[in-house]
């Protein structure tokens, strides 16, 4: 089994473009680099990872390219461009060129936009069109109030490969379930939409027991099935609640209870099939196929 972490971050604070860190918990306001996670990844037998942008700049995406070139276990990068820019397609082309095969997708950090309908705006059409032309994946980082706009967007983007980051960030801390669940059911009815099995622990309120996740996890498995769920750590944001090894263990237990036949898919194959990293194809060519 090839364990793949499909949602991981690195950042170096002195780069200066992580504006959101100023309001983040103090424990996150430091550097998190490959050397900080390497031992934990090796112990957990995670063989590859997908780096996801954490700053709304193209410069940070190029910084992640640099990290990936230095670390072959990084399969690729989900980057950022300004989707509203009139020349967004040319910026996407430039990142593809500079990434040299490392750019797997884009994530515009919609969760931070004050307009809950932003994703449905036609000003974003050109960026989405170029993504589909170039075969890039779309990481949808949204809150529950933005799920309707995402659904409107996807009514237009029939060929776009989409993954819902952190299950749409349900408000587990306050026990909000019904509205989120209804939107998840509608999104999961679209065959091009996948969902990351990640980021759930940090939605718990302090002191809330882990079994508070159960109805949300049940719903994700019922809606997406094991073939469209993709595990990710969301490290280092994960460290606000748990450590790398324990979240992996807990996620595997939750998956084992619901889809014991599909652990290899949820924790590896689905990520490779969704993101289609060139590095994975190169490393498995001698075996004849991507696992």
Short mmCIF file of C-alpha atoms in Angstrom, two decimals:
data_model
loop_
_atom_site.label_atom_id
_atom_site.label_comp_id
_atom_site.label_asym_id
_atom_site.label_seq_id
_atom_site.Cartn_x
_atom_site.Cartn_y
_atom_site.Cartn_z
CA UNK A 1 0.00 0.00 0.00
CA UNK A 2 1.29 3.45 -0.97
CA UNK A 3 0.19 5.87 1.75
CA UNK A 4 -0.36 9.32 0.25
CA UNK A 5 -1.03 12.48 2.26
CA UNK A 6 -3.18 14.51 -0.13
CA UNK A 7 -3.31 17.70 1.92
CA UNK A 8 -0.22 19.09 3.57
CA UNK A 9 1.30 22.55 4.06
CA UNK A 10 4.78 23.96 4.58
CA UNK A 11 5.51 27.60 5.25
CA UNK A 12 8.37 29.90 6.16
CA UNK A 13 7.15 32.91 8.10
CA UNK A 14 9.85 35.37 7.01
CA UNK A 15 8.57 35.15 3.44
CA UNK A 16 5.92 37.60 4.63
CA UNK A 17 2.88 36.56 2.58
CA UNK A 18 0.95 34.50 5.13
CA UNK A 19 -1.35 37.31 6.25
CA UNK A 20 -3.80 34.94 7.94
CA UNK A 21 -1.09 33.81 10.37
CA UNK A 22 -1.27 37.13 12.21
CA UNK A 23 -4.63 36.10 13.64
CA UNK A 24 -3.80 32.41 14.00
CA UNK A 25 -2.91 30.64 17.26
CA UNK A 26 0.63 31.35 18.38
CA UNK A 27 1.68 27.74 17.90
CA UNK A 28 1.24 28.13 14.13
CA UNK A 29 3.20 31.37 13.87
CA UNK A 30 6.51 29.69 13.17
CA UNK A 31 8.18 27.87 10.31
CA UNK A 32 6.91 24.43 9.32
CA UNK A 33 9.31 22.84 6.86
CA UNK A 34 9.98 19.37 5.42
CA UNK A 35 12.58 18.64 8.09
CA UNK A 36 9.92 19.17 10.79
CA UNK A 37 7.68 16.45 9.40
CA UNK A 38 10.11 14.00 7.83
CA UNK A 39 10.56 11.70 10.83
CA UNK A 40 6.81 11.57 11.49
CA UNK A 41 6.06 10.80 7.85
CA UNK A 42 8.64 8.03 7.72
CA UNK A 43 7.34 6.48 10.95
CA UNK A 44 3.80 6.62 9.58
CA UNK A 45 5.05 5.07 6.29
CA UNK A 46 3.59 7.90 4.23
CA UNK A 47 5.44 7.68 0.93
CA UNK A 48 4.19 10.79 -0.86
CA UNK A 49 2.34 14.03 -0.30
CA UNK A 50 0.54 16.82 -2.11
CA UNK A 51 1.53 20.32 -1.01
CA UNK A 52 -1.33 22.82 -0.86
CA UNK A 53 -0.86 26.59 -0.95
CA UNK A 54 -1.23 28.55 2.27
CA UNK A 55 -0.72 32.09 0.92
CA UNK A 56 -2.64 34.06 -1.67
CA UNK A 57 0.42 34.74 -3.82
CA UNK A 58 1.97 33.14 -6.87
CA UNK A 59 5.35 33.64 -5.19
CA UNK A 60 4.38 31.13 -2.50
CA UNK A 61 3.35 28.61 -5.16
CA UNK A 62 6.79 28.95 -6.73
CA UNK A 63 8.35 28.52 -3.28
CA UNK A 64 6.46 25.22 -2.97
CA UNK A 65 7.88 24.21 -6.36
CA UNK A 66 11.36 24.76 -4.89
CA UNK A 67 10.56 22.55 -1.91
CA UNK A 68 9.20 19.86 -4.20
CA UNK A 69 12.31 19.89 -6.39
CA UNK A 70 14.39 19.28 -3.27
CA UNK A 71 12.14 16.51 -1.92
CA UNK A 72 11.04 13.72 -4.28
CA UNK A 73 8.39 12.55 -1.81
CA UNK A 74 6.40 15.68 -2.69
CA UNK A 75 4.28 14.55 -5.62
CA UNK A 76 3.16 18.02 -6.64
CA UNK A 77 1.63 21.32 -5.66
CA UNK A 78 -1.85 22.83 -5.49
CA UNK A 79 -1.13 26.51 -6.09
CA UNK A 80 -2.82 29.90 -6.21
CA UNK A 81 -3.63 32.55 -8.78
CA UNK A 82 -5.97 35.52 -8.65
CA UNK A 83 -9.07 34.04 -10.30
CA UNK A 84 -10.57 37.50 -10.78
CA UNK A 85 -7.62 38.93 -12.69
CA UNK A 86 -8.46 39.67 -16.34
CA UNK A 87 -5.27 37.86 -17.35
CA UNK A 88 -5.71 34.92 -14.98
CA UNK A 89 -5.32 32.38 -17.82
CA UNK A 90 -1.85 33.69 -18.65
CA UNK A 91 -0.85 33.46 -14.98
CA UNK A 92 -2.03 29.85 -14.90
CA UNK A 93 0.05 29.14 -18.00
CA UNK A 94 3.09 30.73 -16.35
CA UNK A 95 2.75 28.58 -13.24
CA UNK A 96 2.39 25.47 -15.37
CA UNK A 97 5.57 26.41 -17.23
CA UNK A 98 7.52 27.25 -14.07
CA UNK A 99 6.31 24.16 -12.25
CA UNK A 100 7.63 21.82 -14.92
CA UNK A 101 4.95 19.23 -14.20
CA UNK A 102 4.65 19.93 -10.47
CA UNK A 103 1.46 22.04 -10.64
CA UNK A 104 -1.43 19.65 -10.00
CA UNK A 105 -4.22 22.09 -9.25
CA UNK A 106 -5.29 25.48 -7.94
CA UNK A 107 -7.00 26.74 -4.81
CA UNK A 108 -8.27 30.34 -4.57
CA UNK A 109 -8.98 30.32 -0.78
CA UNK A 110 -12.66 31.10 -1.29
CA UNK A 111 -13.35 30.60 2.43
CA UNK A 112 -11.79 34.00 3.13
CA UNK A 113 -13.92 35.91 0.63
CA UNK A 114 -16.60 38.09 2.29
CA UNK A 115 -19.14 37.36 -0.47
CA UNK A 116 -20.58 33.84 0.01
CA UNK A 117 -21.60 33.82 -3.67
CA UNK A 118 -18.12 34.68 -4.96
CA UNK A 119 -17.42 31.30 -6.56
CA UNK A 120 -20.47 31.66 -8.80
CA UNK A 121 -19.41 35.05 -10.23
CA UNK A 122 -18.88 35.05 -14.03
CA UNK A 123 -15.66 37.05 -13.53
CA UNK A 124 -14.06 33.71 -12.60
CA UNK A 125 -15.12 31.91 -15.77
CA UNK A 126 -11.90 32.48 -17.71
CA UNK A 127 -9.74 31.04 -14.91
CA UNK A 128 -11.92 27.96 -14.61
CA UNK A 129 -11.95 27.51 -18.38
CA UNK A 130 -8.17 27.53 -18.50
CA UNK A 131 -7.93 25.06 -15.62
CA UNK A 132 -10.10 22.61 -17.51
CA UNK A 133 -8.18 23.13 -20.74
CA UNK A 134 -4.92 22.34 -18.92
CA UNK A 135 -6.30 19.41 -16.92
CA UNK A 136 -5.76 21.01 -13.51
CA UNK A 137 -7.70 19.98 -10.42
CA UNK A 138 -9.69 22.44 -8.31
CA UNK A 139 -9.38 22.37 -4.52
CA UNK A 140 -12.56 23.94 -3.13
CA UNK A 141 -11.74 25.54 0.21
CA UNK A 142 -15.16 26.69 1.37
CA UNK A 143 -17.30 27.07 4.45
CA UNK A 144 -20.85 25.67 4.64
CA UNK A 145 -22.39 29.04 3.67
CA UNK A 146 -20.41 28.92 0.41
CA UNK A 147 -21.50 25.43 -0.63
CA UNK A 148 -24.50 26.72 -2.66
CA UNK A 149 -22.19 29.00 -4.69
CA UNK A 150 -19.86 26.07 -5.31
CA UNK A 151 -22.77 24.03 -6.57
CA UNK A 152 -23.78 26.86 -8.95
CA UNK A 153 -20.21 27.02 -10.25
CA UNK A 154 -20.13 23.29 -10.85
CA UNK A 155 -23.35 23.36 -12.82
CA UNK A 156 -21.22 25.13 -15.45
CA UNK A 157 -17.93 23.23 -15.04
CA UNK A 158 -18.94 19.72 -16.03
CA UNK A 159 -15.41 18.54 -16.86
CA UNK A 160 -13.61 20.07 -13.88
CA UNK A 161 -12.03 17.68 -11.40
CA UNK A 162 -13.07 19.01 -7.98
CA UNK A 163 -12.15 18.04 -4.45
CA UNK A 164 -13.92 19.54 -1.46
CA UNK A 165 -11.29 20.44 1.11
CA UNK A 166 -11.96 19.31 4.68
CA UNK A 167 -15.48 18.12 3.82
CA UNK A 168 -16.64 21.72 3.44
CA UNK A 169 -15.62 22.56 7.02
CA UNK A 170 -18.81 21.53 8.86
CA UNK A 171 -19.51 23.41 12.08
CA UNK A 172 -19.08 20.38 14.29
CA UNK A 173 -18.28 22.51 17.33
CA UNK A 174 -21.86 23.81 17.42
CA UNK A 175 -23.48 20.62 16.22
CA UNK A 176 -24.70 22.11 12.95
CA UNK A 177 -25.46 19.23 10.64
CA UNK A 178 -28.66 19.37 8.56
CA UNK A 179 -27.90 22.23 6.14
CA UNK A 180 -24.33 21.04 5.61
CA UNK A 181 -25.52 17.49 5.07
CA UNK A 182 -28.08 18.55 2.46
CA UNK A 183 -25.48 20.49 0.46
CA UNK A 184 -22.99 17.64 0.69
CA UNK A 185 -25.60 15.25 -0.68
CA UNK A 186 -26.26 17.57 -3.65
CA UNK A 187 -22.56 18.06 -4.40
CA UNK A 188 -21.83 14.35 -4.13
CA UNK A 189 -24.47 13.71 -6.79
CA UNK A 190 -22.03 15.30 -9.26
CA UNK A 191 -19.64 12.54 -10.40
CA UNK A 192 -16.67 14.91 -10.84
CA UNK A 193 -16.69 15.97 -7.16
CA UNK A 194 -14.43 14.26 -4.62
CA UNK A 195 -13.99 15.02 -0.93
CA UNK A 196 -10.97 15.21 1.33
CA UNK A 197 -11.15 13.14 4.49
CA UNK A 198 -9.21 15.80 6.36
CA UNK A 199 -9.50 18.83 8.63
CA UNK A 200 -12.28 17.40 10.77
CA UNK A 201 -10.51 17.28 14.11
CA UNK A 202 -9.84 21.01 14.10
CA UNK A 203 -13.59 21.64 13.73
CA UNK A 204 -14.21 20.10 17.16
CA UNK A 205 -14.72 22.41 20.14
CA UNK A 206 -12.15 22.11 22.95
CA UNK A 207 -12.98 19.10 25.08
CA UNK A 208 -15.43 17.68 22.55
CA UNK A 209 -15.06 13.88 22.26
CA UNK A 210 -13.82 12.33 19.07
CA UNK A 211 -17.06 10.41 18.52
CA UNK A 212 -18.71 13.75 17.73
CA UNK A 213 -17.24 13.16 14.26
CA UNK A 214 -19.29 10.01 13.69
CA UNK A 215 -22.45 11.45 12.07
CA UNK A 216 -20.36 13.64 9.77
CA UNK A 217 -18.09 10.78 8.75
CA UNK A 218 -21.11 8.50 8.25
CA UNK A 219 -22.62 11.08 5.91
CA UNK A 220 -19.42 11.50 3.90
CA UNK A 221 -19.13 7.77 3.32
CA UNK A 222 -22.83 7.49 2.47
CA UNK A 223 -22.64 10.33 -0.07
CA UNK A 224 -19.23 9.99 -1.69
CA UNK A 225 -18.46 6.35 -1.10
CA UNK A 226 -14.95 5.08 -0.57
CA UNK A 227 -14.00 5.70 -4.21
CA UNK A 228 -14.25 9.50 -3.91
CA UNK A 229 -12.84 10.10 -0.42
CA UNK A 230 -9.18 11.14 -0.18
CA UNK A 231 -7.24 11.20 3.07
CA UNK A 232 -5.13 14.20 4.05
CA UNK A 233 -3.43 15.32 7.24
CA UNK A 234 -3.87 19.11 6.99
CA UNK A 235 -0.53 19.30 8.79
CA UNK A 236 0.54 21.60 10.45
CA UNK A 237 -2.95 23.03 11.10
CA UNK A 238 -3.64 19.56 12.47
CA UNK A 239 -1.24 20.25 15.35
CA UNK A 240 -3.84 22.53 16.94
CA UNK A 241 -5.73 19.39 17.87
CA UNK A 242 -3.63 16.26 17.36
CA UNK A 243 -0.39 14.81 16.05
CA UNK A 244 0.25 13.33 12.63
CA UNK A 245 0.40 9.67 13.63
CA UNK A 246 -2.72 9.74 15.78
CA UNK A 247 -4.90 11.43 13.14
CA UNK A 248 -3.76 8.86 10.59
CA UNK A 249 -4.58 6.06 13.04
CA UNK A 250 -7.98 7.57 13.86
CA UNK A 251 -8.82 8.15 10.20
CA UNK A 252 -7.94 4.56 9.35
CA UNK A 253 -10.12 3.31 12.20
CA UNK A 254 -13.05 5.43 11.01
CA UNK A 255 -12.56 4.19 7.45
CA UNK A 256 -12.12 0.57 8.56
CA UNK A 257 -15.50 0.72 10.31
CA UNK A 258 -17.25 1.96 7.16
CA UNK A 259 -15.30 0.61 4.19
CA UNK A 260 -12.79 -2.04 5.28
CA UNK A 261 -12.33 -3.20 1.68
CA UNK A 262 -11.21 0.24 0.45
CA UNK A 263 -8.43 1.44 2.74
CA UNK A 264 -5.84 1.35 -0.04
CA UNK A 265 -8.11 3.58 -2.11
CA UNK A 266 -8.89 6.18 0.55
CA UNK A 267 -5.30 6.40 1.78
CA UNK A 268 -3.48 6.29 -1.53
CA UNK A 269 -5.00 5.26 -4.83
CA UNK A 270 -7.77 7.87 -4.86
CA UNK A 271 -5.26 10.70 -4.41
CA UNK A 272 -3.13 9.44 -7.28
CA UNK A 273 -6.12 8.96 -9.56
CA UNK A 274 -7.50 12.41 -8.76
CA UNK A 275 -4.34 14.54 -8.90
CA UNK A 276 -2.52 12.49 -11.59
CA UNK A 277 0.99 13.48 -10.49
CA UNK A 278 3.72 12.91 -13.06
CA UNK A 279 6.12 11.83 -10.33
CA UNK A 280 3.87 8.95 -9.33
CA UNK A 281 3.64 7.80 -12.94
CA UNK A 282 7.41 7.95 -13.31
CA UNK A 283 8.08 6.06 -10.07
CA UNK A 284 5.62 3.28 -10.90
CA UNK A 285 6.36 2.93 -14.60
CA UNK A 286 8.57 -0.08 -14.02
CA UNK A 287 5.68 -1.79 -12.22
CA UNK A 288 3.43 -1.16 -15.19
CA UNK A 289 0.71 1.01 -13.60
CA UNK A 290 -0.14 3.53 -10.94
CA UNK A 291 -1.17 1.60 -7.85
#
